[in-house]
Structures are given as C-alpha cells and as structure tokens.
C-alpha cells in the first residue's frame, strides 16, 4: 500500500466546495420574502384583534342597555324612555364615533308584548363601512297586571 501524498489531500480540500455566492443570495432572498410575509401577517392579526375587541365592546354595550331596559316594569317601558339612553363613557372611549339606537315597539297584534331593539353602530376605520351589532328581545306583560 502506498501512503497518500500531500498533493492528493490538497486536491480533496480544493474540490470540497462550500456555498456559492448564488446559493447564499437565493437563501437570503427567500429569507427576506418570508420575513416580509410574516410581518404583514402579524399586522393583519393585530388589526383583526383590534376589530374583535371593538366588536366585543359593542356587543357588551348593547347587552348592558338591553338588560337595563328589560329590568324596567312593562308599563313604564316606552320609546321616549329608550331614546334617552346613551352610550357609556367607557364605550365612547373605545368606539369614539359609535351611535346607539334603541327602539321600543308596541306589537299591534299582541298588546301584551313589546319588541326591544338595541343597536350599536361604529366605523372601524375611515375606509371601511359601518359595523353594526343589534340585539332584539320581546317583553311581555305579566299575568295579572292591568294594561
């Protein structure tokens, strides 16, 4: 057997290639594209989260107003009383341009029932359409009470 020569070992080192400049450039470009997509996705997720929080505030406000209305006696519940209800201060901070719409409608077919509609509308952003949350409920006169 012959011992390997120094020239043979040097030629193996020269032939062992690393990454070429082209491979490094392609890998860098792919990494850049992935980072851009990730940043855009994070921005979209943050935007959707803010929209969900606003919607949650609107739903909670509508539910609170509905609860206040249904806590009233049937006879005292009127459209004038409902029109006087305003958004809470906390909701006005979260949804600065929000509008509250409260309707109490006497059902003509059923004099013992009133339909209650509570709606909160707000504009998520200037370039988006108005968002709306509405809750509808019916109140009935209790048995034994006079009309």
JSON list of C-alpha atoms in Angstrom, two decimals:
[
{"chain": "A", "resi": 1, "resn": "UNK", "atom": "CA", "xyz": [0.00, 0.00, 0.00]},
{"chain": "A", "resi": 2, "resn": "UNK", "atom": "CA", "xyz": [1.10, 3.41, -0.70]},
{"chain": "A", "resi": 3, "resn": "UNK", "atom": "CA", "xyz": [0.67, 6.29, 1.64]},
{"chain": "A", "resi": 4, "resn": "UNK", "atom": "CA", "xyz": [-1.45, 9.16, 0.39]},
{"chain": "A", "resi": 5, "resn": "UNK", "atom": "CA", "xyz": [0.52, 12.04, -0.82]},
{"chain": "A", "resi": 6, "resn": "UNK", "atom": "CA", "xyz": [0.19, 15.60, 0.32]},
{"chain": "A", "resi": 7, "resn": "UNK", "atom": "CA", "xyz": [-0.88, 16.70, -3.18]},
{"chain": "A", "resi": 8, "resn": "UNK", "atom": "CA", "xyz": [-3.78, 14.22, -3.12]},
{"chain": "A", "resi": 9, "resn": "UNK", "atom": "CA", "xyz": [-5.05, 15.65, 0.22]},
{"chain": "A", "resi": 10, "resn": "UNK", "atom": "CA", "xyz": [-4.78, 19.25, -1.05]},
{"chain": "A", "resi": 11, "resn": "UNK", "atom": "CA", "xyz": [-6.79, 18.41, -4.16]},
{"chain": "A", "resi": 12, "resn": "UNK", "atom": "CA", "xyz": [-9.57, 16.95, -1.98]},
{"chain": "A", "resi": 13, "resn": "UNK", "atom": "CA", "xyz": [-9.70, 20.19, 0.02]},
{"chain": "A", "resi": 14, "resn": "UNK", "atom": "CA", "xyz": [-9.87, 22.26, -3.18]},
{"chain": "A", "resi": 15, "resn": "UNK", "atom": "CA", "xyz": [-12.69, 20.08, -4.59]},
{"chain": "A", "resi": 16, "resn": "UNK", "atom": "CA", "xyz": [-14.73, 20.25, -1.37]},
{"chain": "A", "resi": 17, "resn": "UNK", "atom": "CA", "xyz": [-16.90, 23.20, -2.20]},
{"chain": "A", "resi": 18, "resn": "UNK", "atom": "CA", "xyz": [-18.90, 25.38, 0.22]},
{"chain": "A", "resi": 19, "resn": "UNK", "atom": "CA", "xyz": [-21.89, 27.52, -0.62]},
{"chain": "A", "resi": 20, "resn": "UNK", "atom": "CA", "xyz": [-21.53, 29.57, -3.70]},
{"chain": "A", "resi": 21, "resn": "UNK", "atom": "CA", "xyz": [-22.42, 33.23, -3.80]},
{"chain": "A", "resi": 22, "resn": "UNK", "atom": "CA", "xyz": [-25.52, 32.40, -5.84]},
{"chain": "A", "resi": 23, "resn": "UNK", "atom": "CA", "xyz": [-26.80, 29.91, -3.26]},
{"chain": "A", "resi": 24, "resn": "UNK", "atom": "CA", "xyz": [-26.28, 32.39, -0.43]},
{"chain": "A", "resi": 25, "resn": "UNK", "atom": "CA", "xyz": [-28.06, 35.11, -2.42]},
{"chain": "A", "resi": 26, "resn": "UNK", "atom": "CA", "xyz": [-31.06, 32.87, -3.14]},
{"chain": "A", "resi": 27, "resn": "UNK", "atom": "CA", "xyz": [-31.27, 31.82, 0.51]},
{"chain": "A", "resi": 28, "resn": "UNK", "atom": "CA", "xyz": [-31.10, 35.47, 1.60]},
{"chain": "A", "resi": 29, "resn": "UNK", "atom": "CA", "xyz": [-33.85, 36.44, -0.85]},
{"chain": "A", "resi": 30, "resn": "UNK", "atom": "CA", "xyz": [-36.10, 33.62, 0.39]},
{"chain": "A", "resi": 31, "resn": "UNK", "atom": "CA", "xyz": [-35.48, 34.65, 3.98]},
{"chain": "A", "resi": 32, "resn": "UNK", "atom": "CA", "xyz": [-36.34, 38.25, 3.12]},
{"chain": "A", "resi": 33, "resn": "UNK", "atom": "CA", "xyz": [-39.60, 37.23, 1.41]},
{"chain": "A", "resi": 34, "resn": "UNK", "atom": "CA", "xyz": [-40.57, 35.06, 4.39]},
{"chain": "A", "resi": 35, "resn": "UNK", "atom": "CA", "xyz": [-39.85, 37.90, 6.81]},
{"chain": "A", "resi": 36, "resn": "UNK", "atom": "CA", "xyz": [-41.98, 40.32, 4.76]},
{"chain": "A", "resi": 37, "resn": "UNK", "atom": "CA", "xyz": [-44.88, 37.85, 4.70]},
{"chain": "A", "resi": 38, "resn": "UNK", "atom": "CA", "xyz": [-44.53, 37.25, 8.45]},
{"chain": "A", "resi": 39, "resn": "UNK", "atom": "CA", "xyz": [-44.57, 40.99, 9.23]},
{"chain": "A", "resi": 40, "resn": "UNK", "atom": "CA", "xyz": [-47.63, 41.52, 7.02]},
{"chain": "A", "resi": 41, "resn": "UNK", "atom": "CA", "xyz": [-49.40, 38.61, 8.69]},
{"chain": "A", "resi": 42, "resn": "UNK", "atom": "CA", "xyz": [-48.60, 39.98, 12.15]},
{"chain": "A", "resi": 43, "resn": "UNK", "atom": "CA", "xyz": [-50.01, 43.36, 11.08]},
{"chain": "A", "resi": 44, "resn": "UNK", "atom": "CA", "xyz": [-53.18, 41.70, 9.80]},
{"chain": "A", "resi": 45, "resn": "UNK", "atom": "CA", "xyz": [-53.55, 39.67, 13.02]},
{"chain": "A", "resi": 46, "resn": "UNK", "atom": "CA", "xyz": [-53.15, 42.83, 15.13]},
{"chain": "A", "resi": 47, "resn": "UNK", "atom": "CA", "xyz": [-55.75, 44.63, 13.01]},
{"chain": "A", "resi": 48, "resn": "UNK", "atom": "CA", "xyz": [-58.23, 41.76, 13.33]},
{"chain": "A", "resi": 49, "resn": "UNK", "atom": "CA", "xyz": [-57.63, 41.62, 17.08]},
{"chain": "A", "resi": 50, "resn": "UNK", "atom": "CA", "xyz": [-58.43, 45.34, 17.42]},
{"chain": "A", "resi": 51, "resn": "UNK", "atom": "CA", "xyz": [-61.58, 44.83, 15.34]},
{"chain": "A", "resi": 52, "resn": "UNK", "atom": "CA", "xyz": [-62.63, 41.91, 17.55]},
{"chain": "A", "resi": 53, "resn": "UNK", "atom": "CA", "xyz": [-62.11, 43.99, 20.70]},
{"chain": "A", "resi": 54, "resn": "UNK", "atom": "CA", "xyz": [-64.24, 46.80, 19.26]},
{"chain": "A", "resi": 55, "resn": "UNK", "atom": "CA", "xyz": [-66.97, 44.35, 18.31]},
{"chain": "A", "resi": 56, "resn": "UNK", "atom": "CA", "xyz": [-66.84, 42.81, 21.78]},
{"chain": "A", "resi": 57, "resn": "UNK", "atom": "CA", "xyz": [-67.26, 46.27, 23.35]},
{"chain": "A", "resi": 58, "resn": "UNK", "atom": "CA", "xyz": [-70.24, 46.97, 21.08]},
{"chain": "A", "resi": 59, "resn": "UNK", "atom": "CA", "xyz": [-71.90, 43.64, 21.91]},
{"chain": "A", "resi": 60, "resn": "UNK", "atom": "CA", "xyz": [-71.34, 44.18, 25.63]},
{"chain": "A", "resi": 61, "resn": "UNK", "atom": "CA", "xyz": [-72.75, 47.71, 25.47]},
{"chain": "A", "resi": 62, "resn": "UNK", "atom": "CA", "xyz": [-75.84, 46.52, 23.59]},
{"chain": "A", "resi": 63, "resn": "UNK", "atom": "CA", "xyz": [-76.34, 43.72, 26.12]},
{"chain": "A", "resi": 64, "resn": "UNK", "atom": "CA", "xyz": [-75.99, 46.14, 29.04]},
{"chain": "A", "resi": 65, "resn": "UNK", "atom": "CA", "xyz": [-78.56, 48.53, 27.55]},
{"chain": "A", "resi": 66, "resn": "UNK", "atom": "CA", "xyz": [-80.92, 45.63, 26.85]},
{"chain": "A", "resi": 67, "resn": "UNK", "atom": "CA", "xyz": [-80.56, 44.45, 30.44]},
{"chain": "A", "resi": 68, "resn": "UNK", "atom": "CA", "xyz": [-81.38, 47.95, 31.73]},
{"chain": "A", "resi": 69, "resn": "UNK", "atom": "CA", "xyz": [-84.47, 48.05, 29.51]},
{"chain": "A", "resi": 70, "resn": "UNK", "atom": "CA", "xyz": [-85.76, 44.62, 30.48]},
{"chain": "A", "resi": 71, "resn": "UNK", "atom": "CA", "xyz": [-85.30, 45.46, 34.17]},
{"chain": "A", "resi": 72, "resn": "UNK", "atom": "CA", "xyz": [-87.97, 48.17, 33.81]},
{"chain": "A", "resi": 73, "resn": "UNK", "atom": "CA", "xyz": [-91.60, 47.36, 34.51]},
{"chain": "A", "resi": 74, "resn": "UNK", "atom": "CA", "xyz": [-93.56, 46.63, 31.34]},
{"chain": "A", "resi": 75, "resn": "UNK", "atom": "CA", "xyz": [-95.87, 49.62, 31.81]},
{"chain": "A", "resi": 76, "resn": "UNK", "atom": "CA", "xyz": [-93.01, 52.13, 32.20]},
{"chain": "A", "resi": 77, "resn": "UNK", "atom": "CA", "xyz": [-91.13, 50.92, 29.14]},
{"chain": "A", "resi": 78, "resn": "UNK", "atom": "CA", "xyz": [-91.62, 53.44, 26.32]},
{"chain": "A", "resi": 79, "resn": "UNK", "atom": "CA", "xyz": [-89.91, 54.74, 23.19]},
{"chain": "A", "resi": 80, "resn": "UNK", "atom": "CA", "xyz": [-89.28, 58.11, 24.89]},
{"chain": "A", "resi": 81, "resn": "UNK", "atom": "CA", "xyz": [-87.55, 56.45, 27.82]},
{"chain": "A", "resi": 82, "resn": "UNK", "atom": "CA", "xyz": [-85.44, 54.32, 25.47]},
{"chain": "A", "resi": 83, "resn": "UNK", "atom": "CA", "xyz": [-84.41, 57.34, 23.38]},
{"chain": "A", "resi": 84, "resn": "UNK", "atom": "CA", "xyz": [-82.88, 58.95, 26.48]},
{"chain": "A", "resi": 85, "resn": "UNK", "atom": "CA", "xyz": [-80.36, 56.13, 26.96]},
{"chain": "A", "resi": 86, "resn": "UNK", "atom": "CA", "xyz": [-76.80, 56.96, 25.90]},
{"chain": "A", "resi": 87, "resn": "UNK", "atom": "CA", "xyz": [-73.58, 55.04, 25.39]},
{"chain": "A", "resi": 88, "resn": "UNK", "atom": "CA", "xyz": [-71.41, 54.55, 28.46]},
{"chain": "A", "resi": 89, "resn": "UNK", "atom": "CA", "xyz": [-68.28, 56.68, 28.83]},
{"chain": "A", "resi": 90, "resn": "UNK", "atom": "CA", "xyz": [-66.02, 53.62, 28.54]},
{"chain": "A", "resi": 91, "resn": "UNK", "atom": "CA", "xyz": [-67.63, 52.59, 25.26]},
{"chain": "A", "resi": 92, "resn": "UNK", "atom": "CA", "xyz": [-67.31, 56.12, 23.88]},
{"chain": "A", "resi": 93, "resn": "UNK", "atom": "CA", "xyz": [-63.57, 55.92, 24.58]},
{"chain": "A", "resi": 94, "resn": "UNK", "atom": "CA", "xyz": [-63.15, 52.60, 22.75]},
{"chain": "A", "resi": 95, "resn": "UNK", "atom": "CA", "xyz": [-65.63, 53.46, 19.97]},
{"chain": "A", "resi": 96, "resn": "UNK", "atom": "CA", "xyz": [-65.41, 57.25, 19.71]},
{"chain": "A", "resi": 97, "resn": "UNK", "atom": "CA", "xyz": [-67.75, 57.61, 16.74]},
{"chain": "A", "resi": 98, "resn": "UNK", "atom": "CA", "xyz": [-70.29, 54.99, 17.87]},
{"chain": "A", "resi": 99, "resn": "UNK", "atom": "CA", "xyz": [-74.03, 55.57, 17.75]},
{"chain": "A", "resi": 100, "resn": "UNK", "atom": "CA", "xyz": [-76.61, 53.89, 19.97]},
{"chain": "A", "resi": 101, "resn": "UNK", "atom": "CA", "xyz": [-80.08, 53.18, 18.60]},
{"chain": "A", "resi": 102, "resn": "UNK", "atom": "CA", "xyz": [-82.77, 51.95, 20.98]},
{"chain": "A", "resi": 103, "resn": "UNK", "atom": "CA", "xyz": [-86.29, 51.16, 19.78]},
{"chain": "A", "resi": 104, "resn": "UNK", "atom": "CA", "xyz": [-89.30, 50.08, 21.81]},
{"chain": "A", "resi": 105, "resn": "UNK", "atom": "CA", "xyz": [-92.12, 48.99, 19.53]},
{"chain": "A", "resi": 106, "resn": "UNK", "atom": "CA", "xyz": [-95.58, 48.07, 20.76]},
{"chain": "A", "resi": 107, "resn": "UNK", "atom": "CA", "xyz": [-96.66, 44.98, 18.88]},
{"chain": "A", "resi": 108, "resn": "UNK", "atom": "CA", "xyz": [-100.10, 45.75, 17.39]},
{"chain": "A", "resi": 109, "resn": "UNK", "atom": "CA", "xyz": [-101.00, 42.07, 17.04]},
{"chain": "A", "resi": 110, "resn": "UNK", "atom": "CA", "xyz": [-100.13, 41.39, 20.67]},
{"chain": "A", "resi": 111, "resn": "UNK", "atom": "CA", "xyz": [-100.96, 44.20, 23.09]},
{"chain": "A", "resi": 112, "resn": "UNK", "atom": "CA", "xyz": [-99.23, 42.28, 25.85]},
{"chain": "A", "resi": 113, "resn": "UNK", "atom": "CA", "xyz": [-95.84, 42.40, 24.05]},
{"chain": "A", "resi": 114, "resn": "UNK", "atom": "CA", "xyz": [-93.21, 44.99, 23.23]},
{"chain": "A", "resi": 115, "resn": "UNK", "atom": "CA", "xyz": [-90.30, 44.46, 20.88]},
{"chain": "A", "resi": 116, "resn": "UNK", "atom": "CA", "xyz": [-86.97, 45.94, 22.02]},
{"chain": "A", "resi": 117, "resn": "UNK", "atom": "CA", "xyz": [-84.13, 46.56, 19.58]},
{"chain": "A", "resi": 118, "resn": "UNK", "atom": "CA", "xyz": [-80.75, 47.83, 20.75]},
{"chain": "A", "resi": 119, "resn": "UNK", "atom": "CA", "xyz": [-78.14, 48.54, 18.07]},
{"chain": "A", "resi": 120, "resn": "UNK", "atom": "CA", "xyz": [-74.62, 49.93, 18.26]},
{"chain": "A", "resi": 121, "resn": "UNK", "atom": "CA", "xyz": [-73.01, 51.24, 15.07]},
{"chain": "A", "resi": 122, "resn": "UNK", "atom": "CA", "xyz": [-69.42, 52.38, 14.61]},
{"chain": "A", "resi": 123, "resn": "UNK", "atom": "CA", "xyz": [-66.93, 52.89, 11.80]},
{"chain": "A", "resi": 124, "resn": "UNK", "atom": "CA", "xyz": [-63.87, 50.66, 12.32]},
{"chain": "A", "resi": 125, "resn": "UNK", "atom": "CA", "xyz": [-61.72, 52.84, 10.03]},
{"chain": "A", "resi": 126, "resn": "UNK", "atom": "CA", "xyz": [-62.50, 55.71, 7.66]},
{"chain": "A", "resi": 127, "resn": "UNK", "atom": "CA", "xyz": [-62.06, 53.45, 4.63]},
{"chain": "A", "resi": 128, "resn": "UNK", "atom": "CA", "xyz": [-64.38, 50.71, 5.95]},
{"chain": "A", "resi": 129, "resn": "UNK", "atom": "CA", "xyz": [-68.17, 50.52, 6.03]},
{"chain": "A", "resi": 130, "resn": "UNK", "atom": "CA", "xyz": [-70.11, 51.00, 9.25]},
{"chain": "A", "resi": 131, "resn": "UNK", "atom": "CA", "xyz": [-70.16, 47.98, 11.54]},
{"chain": "A", "resi": 132, "resn": "UNK", "atom": "CA", "xyz": [-73.38, 47.16, 13.39]},
{"chain": "A", "resi": 133, "resn": "UNK", "atom": "CA", "xyz": [-74.35, 44.97, 16.31]},
{"chain": "A", "resi": 134, "resn": "UNK", "atom": "CA", "xyz": [-78.04, 44.58, 17.15]},
{"chain": "A", "resi": 135, "resn": "UNK", "atom": "CA", "xyz": [-79.88, 42.68, 19.85]},
{"chain": "A", "resi": 136, "resn": "UNK", "atom": "CA", "xyz": [-83.64, 42.12, 19.72]},
{"chain": "A", "resi": 137, "resn": "UNK", "atom": "CA", "xyz": [-85.82, 40.99, 22.59]},
{"chain": "A", "resi": 138, "resn": "UNK", "atom": "CA", "xyz": [-89.50, 40.86, 23.43]},
{"chain": "A", "resi": 139, "resn": "UNK", "atom": "CA", "xyz": [-91.05, 41.81, 26.75]},
{"chain": "A", "resi": 140, "resn": "UNK", "atom": "CA", "xyz": [-94.42, 40.50, 27.80]},
{"chain": "A", "resi": 141, "resn": "UNK", "atom": "CA", "xyz": [-96.84, 41.81, 30.39]},
{"chain": "A", "resi": 142, "resn": "UNK", "atom": "CA", "xyz": [-97.00, 39.53, 33.41]},
{"chain": "A", "resi": 143, "resn": "UNK", "atom": "CA", "xyz": [-100.22, 37.69, 34.11]},
{"chain": "A", "resi": 144, "resn": "UNK", "atom": "CA", "xyz": [-102.49, 39.55, 36.46]},
{"chain": "A", "resi": 145, "resn": "UNK", "atom": "CA", "xyz": [-101.23, 43.07, 35.63]},
{"chain": "A", "resi": 146, "resn": "UNK", "atom": "CA", "xyz": [-103.57, 45.61, 34.09]},
{"chain": "A", "resi": 147, "resn": "UNK", "atom": "CA", "xyz": [-102.88, 47.13, 30.64]}
]
